[in-house]
Coordinates of C-alpha atoms in Angstrom, one line a residue:
M313 CA 103.7 107.1 78.2
K314 CA 101.4 104.0 78.6
K315 CA 100.9 102.6 82.2
T316 CA 102.4 99.2 81.1
S317 CA 105.6 100.8 79.8
R318 CA 105.8 103.2 82.9
F319 CA 105.4 100.0 85.1
I320 CA 108.1 98.2 83.3
I321 CA 110.6 101.1 83.5
W322 CA 109.7 101.3 87.3
V323 CA 110.4 97.6 87.7
L324 CA 113.8 97.9 86.0
A325 CA 114.6 101.2 88.1
T326 CA 113.5 99.3 91.3
L327 CA 115.8 96.5 90.5
A328 CA 118.7 98.8 89.7
F329 CA 118.4 100.7 92.7
T330 CA 118.1 97.6 95.1
A331 CA 121.5 96.3 93.1
G332 CA 123.0 99.9 93.6
I333 CA 122.3 99.7 97.4
C334 CA 123.9 96.3 97.8
Y335 CA 126.9 97.5 95.7
V336 CA 127.5 100.5 97.7
F337 CA 127.3 98.7 100.9
S338 CA 129.7 95.9 99.7
L339 CA 132.3 98.5 99.5
F340 CA 132.2 98.8 103.3
P341 CA 132.0 95.2 104.4
K342 CA 133.6 96.2 107.9
Y343 CA 130.6 98.4 108.7
F344 CA 127.7 96.9 106.6
P345 CA 128.3 93.1 106.3
F346 CA 125.5 91.4 104.6
D347 CA 124.7 89.3 107.5
G348 CA 124.5 92.1 109.8
F349 CA 121.8 94.0 111.4
L350 CA 122.9 97.5 110.2
F351 CA 122.7 96.3 106.5
A352 CA 119.3 94.8 107.0
F353 CA 118.0 98.1 108.6
E354 CA 119.3 100.4 105.9
V355 CA 118.3 98.3 103.0
H356 CA 114.6 98.3 104.4
F357 CA 114.5 102.1 104.8
L358 CA 116.3 102.9 101.6
L359 CA 113.9 100.8 99.6
M360 CA 110.8 102.2 101.7
A361 CA 112.1 105.6 100.7
W362 CA 112.5 104.8 96.9
F363 CA 108.9 103.3 97.0
A364 CA 107.5 106.5 98.7
F365 CA 109.2 108.6 95.9
S366 CA 108.4 106.1 92.9
T367 CA 105.1 104.5 93.3
P368 CA 102.8 107.7 93.1
H369 CA 104.1 108.2 89.6
L370 CA 102.9 104.7 88.6
Q371 CA 99.3 106.1 89.1
L372 CA 98.0 102.7 90.0
D373 CA 94.5 102.1 90.8
Y374 CA 95.0 98.9 92.9
A375 CA 91.8 97.5 91.6
W376 CA 93.2 93.9 91.7
S377 CA 91.4 91.0 93.0
Y378 CA 94.6 90.3 95.1
F379 CA 93.5 93.1 97.5
E380 CA 89.8 92.0 97.8
P381 CA 89.3 90.6 101.3
K382 CA 88.8 86.9 101.2
K383 CA 86.1 85.2 103.3
M384 CA 88.4 84.1 106.1
E385 CA 89.7 87.7 106.4
Q386 CA 86.5 89.2 106.9
K387 CA 86.4 89.2 110.7
G388 CA 90.1 89.4 111.0
A389 CA 90.4 86.2 113.5
I390 CA 93.2 84.7 111.5
Y391 CA 95.3 88.0 111.7
T392 CA 94.4 88.4 115.5
Y393 CA 95.8 85.0 116.1
F394 CA 99.1 86.0 114.5
G395 CA 99.3 89.0 116.8
V396 CA 98.1 91.9 114.6
N397 CA 96.7 93.7 117.4
L398 CA 99.9 93.4 119.6
F399 CA 101.8 94.9 116.4
R400 CA 99.2 97.8 116.3
K401 CA 99.7 98.6 119.9
F402 CA 103.4 98.7 119.2
L403 CA 102.8 101.2 116.5
V404 CA 100.9 103.3 118.8
H405 CA 103.4 103.2 121.4
I406 CA 106.2 104.3 119.3
G407 CA 104.2 107.1 117.8
W408 CA 104.1 105.6 114.2
E409 CA 100.4 105.2 114.0
K410 CA 100.0 108.9 115.2
F411 CA 102.4 109.9 112.4
T412 CA 100.6 108.0 109.5
E413 CA 97.3 109.3 110.8
S414 CA 98.5 112.8 110.2
M415 CA 99.3 112.0 106.7
N416 CA 95.8 110.6 106.0
V417 CA 92.7 112.4 104.9
P418 CA 90.3 112.8 108.0
V419 CA 87.3 110.5 107.8
K420 CA 84.5 112.4 109.6
N421 CA 81.9 109.8 108.2
D422 CA 82.9 111.0 104.7
V423 CA 82.5 108.2 102.2
E424 CA 85.0 109.5 99.7
N425 CA 87.7 110.0 102.4
L426 CA 86.9 106.6 103.6
K427 CA 87.4 105.2 100.0
K428 CA 90.8 107.1 99.8
R429 CA 91.9 105.5 103.2
E430 CA 90.9 102.1 101.8
K431 CA 92.9 102.7 98.7
N432 CA 95.9 103.8 100.8
T433 CA 95.8 100.4 102.5
R434 CA 96.2 98.7 99.0
A435 CA 99.1 101.2 98.1
G436 CA 100.8 100.7 101.5
E437 CA 100.4 96.9 101.1
F438 CA 101.6 96.8 97.3
S439 CA 104.9 98.6 98.5
H440 CA 105.4 96.4 101.5
L441 CA 104.8 93.2 99.4
V442 CA 107.2 94.0 96.7
I443 CA 109.9 95.2 99.1
A444 CA 109.4 91.9 101.4
I445 CA 109.9 89.8 98.2
L446 CA 113.0 91.9 97.1
V447 CA 114.5 91.4 100.6
L448 CA 113.8 87.8 100.6
L449 CA 115.7 87.6 97.2
L450 CA 118.7 89.3 98.8
A451 CA 118.6 87.0 101.7
L452 CA 118.8 84.1 99.2
I453 CA 121.5 85.7 97.1
L454 CA 123.7 87.4 99.5
T455 CA 123.8 84.9 102.5
N456 CA 124.9 81.2 102.7
S457 CA 122.7 80.2 105.6
F458 CA 119.7 80.8 107.7
N459 CA 121.9 82.2 110.5
E460 CA 123.6 84.7 108.1
A461 CA 120.1 85.9 106.7
K462 CA 118.5 86.1 110.2
W463 CA 118.7 89.9 110.3
L464 CA 117.1 90.3 106.8
I465 CA 114.4 87.8 107.6
V466 CA 113.6 89.2 111.1
T467 CA 113.6 92.8 109.8
N468 CA 111.5 91.7 106.8
I469 CA 108.7 90.3 109.0
L470 CA 108.8 93.4 111.4
F471 CA 108.9 96.0 108.7
H472 CA 106.9 94.4 105.9
I473 CA 104.9 91.2 106.8
Y474 CA 103.2 92.6 109.8
P475 CA 102.4 95.9 107.9
I476 CA 100.9 93.8 105.0
I477 CA 98.8 91.8 107.9
T478 CA 97.7 95.1 109.4
Q479 CA 96.4 96.5 106.0
R480 CA 94.6 93.3 105.4
Y481 CA 93.1 93.4 108.8
N482 CA 91.9 96.9 108.5
R483 CA 90.7 96.9 104.9
P484 CA 87.4 94.8 105.6
R485 CA 86.7 97.3 108.3
Y486 CA 87.0 100.2 105.8
L487 CA 84.8 98.4 103.2
R488 CA 82.0 97.7 105.7
A489 CA 81.9 101.2 106.8
I490 CA 81.9 102.4 103.2
R491 CA 79.0 100.1 102.5
I492 CA 77.1 101.3 105.6
L493 CA 77.6 105.0 104.8
E494 CA 76.6 104.5 101.3
K495 CA 73.4 102.6 102.3
R496 CA 72.7 105.5 104.6
S497 CA 73.1 108.1 101.8
T498 CA 70.9 106.1 99.4
S499 CA 68.1 105.7 102.0
K500 CA 68.2 109.7 102.7
T501 CA 67.9 110.3 99.0
P502 CA 64.4 111.5 98.5
A503 CA 62.5 109.3 95.9
H504 CA 61.6 111.1 92.7
T505 CA 58.0 111.9 92.2
S506 CA 56.4 112.2 88.8
T507 CA 54.3 115.2 87.8
K508 CA 51.6 115.5 85.4

């Protein structure tokens, strides 16, 4: 199956899965009202579970210009302003960073492992970005006011917007480390000498 066809099928399956979630919860309005925290919380984690299961089958290379750090992102000042370091400390405090670290390949100054980690930031950002868009659409479709949508919006920011910011904050650092290690590797390669 071609990648394009696989991607289209995945998009349709993702939309169907999202609609299915909403339909099932609509059967229990007393416990999962669309404007409630519990509905918002469950939607996010069910979608994240779906993405964790389904996106590896897409075999995407994520080599899109969108993921390339822009000039204003290189030093991360813009994300520091929006509190990315506080969010990262929060992840450390709740143990999430330690959990994700255990799932990542160890770096140990290994260029290939660094490249895998950098690609993982792209894969993670892709999932969080698409889920953030889906949840925003749900907020527009299922609620009638900002007050009704507040839990979908707040959890969207916490579970997806800040993770996107974190990935975009980390990526330039990975890319710089990769360039440094590749430069060192090149400088250590002995020059070829010709023999007569």
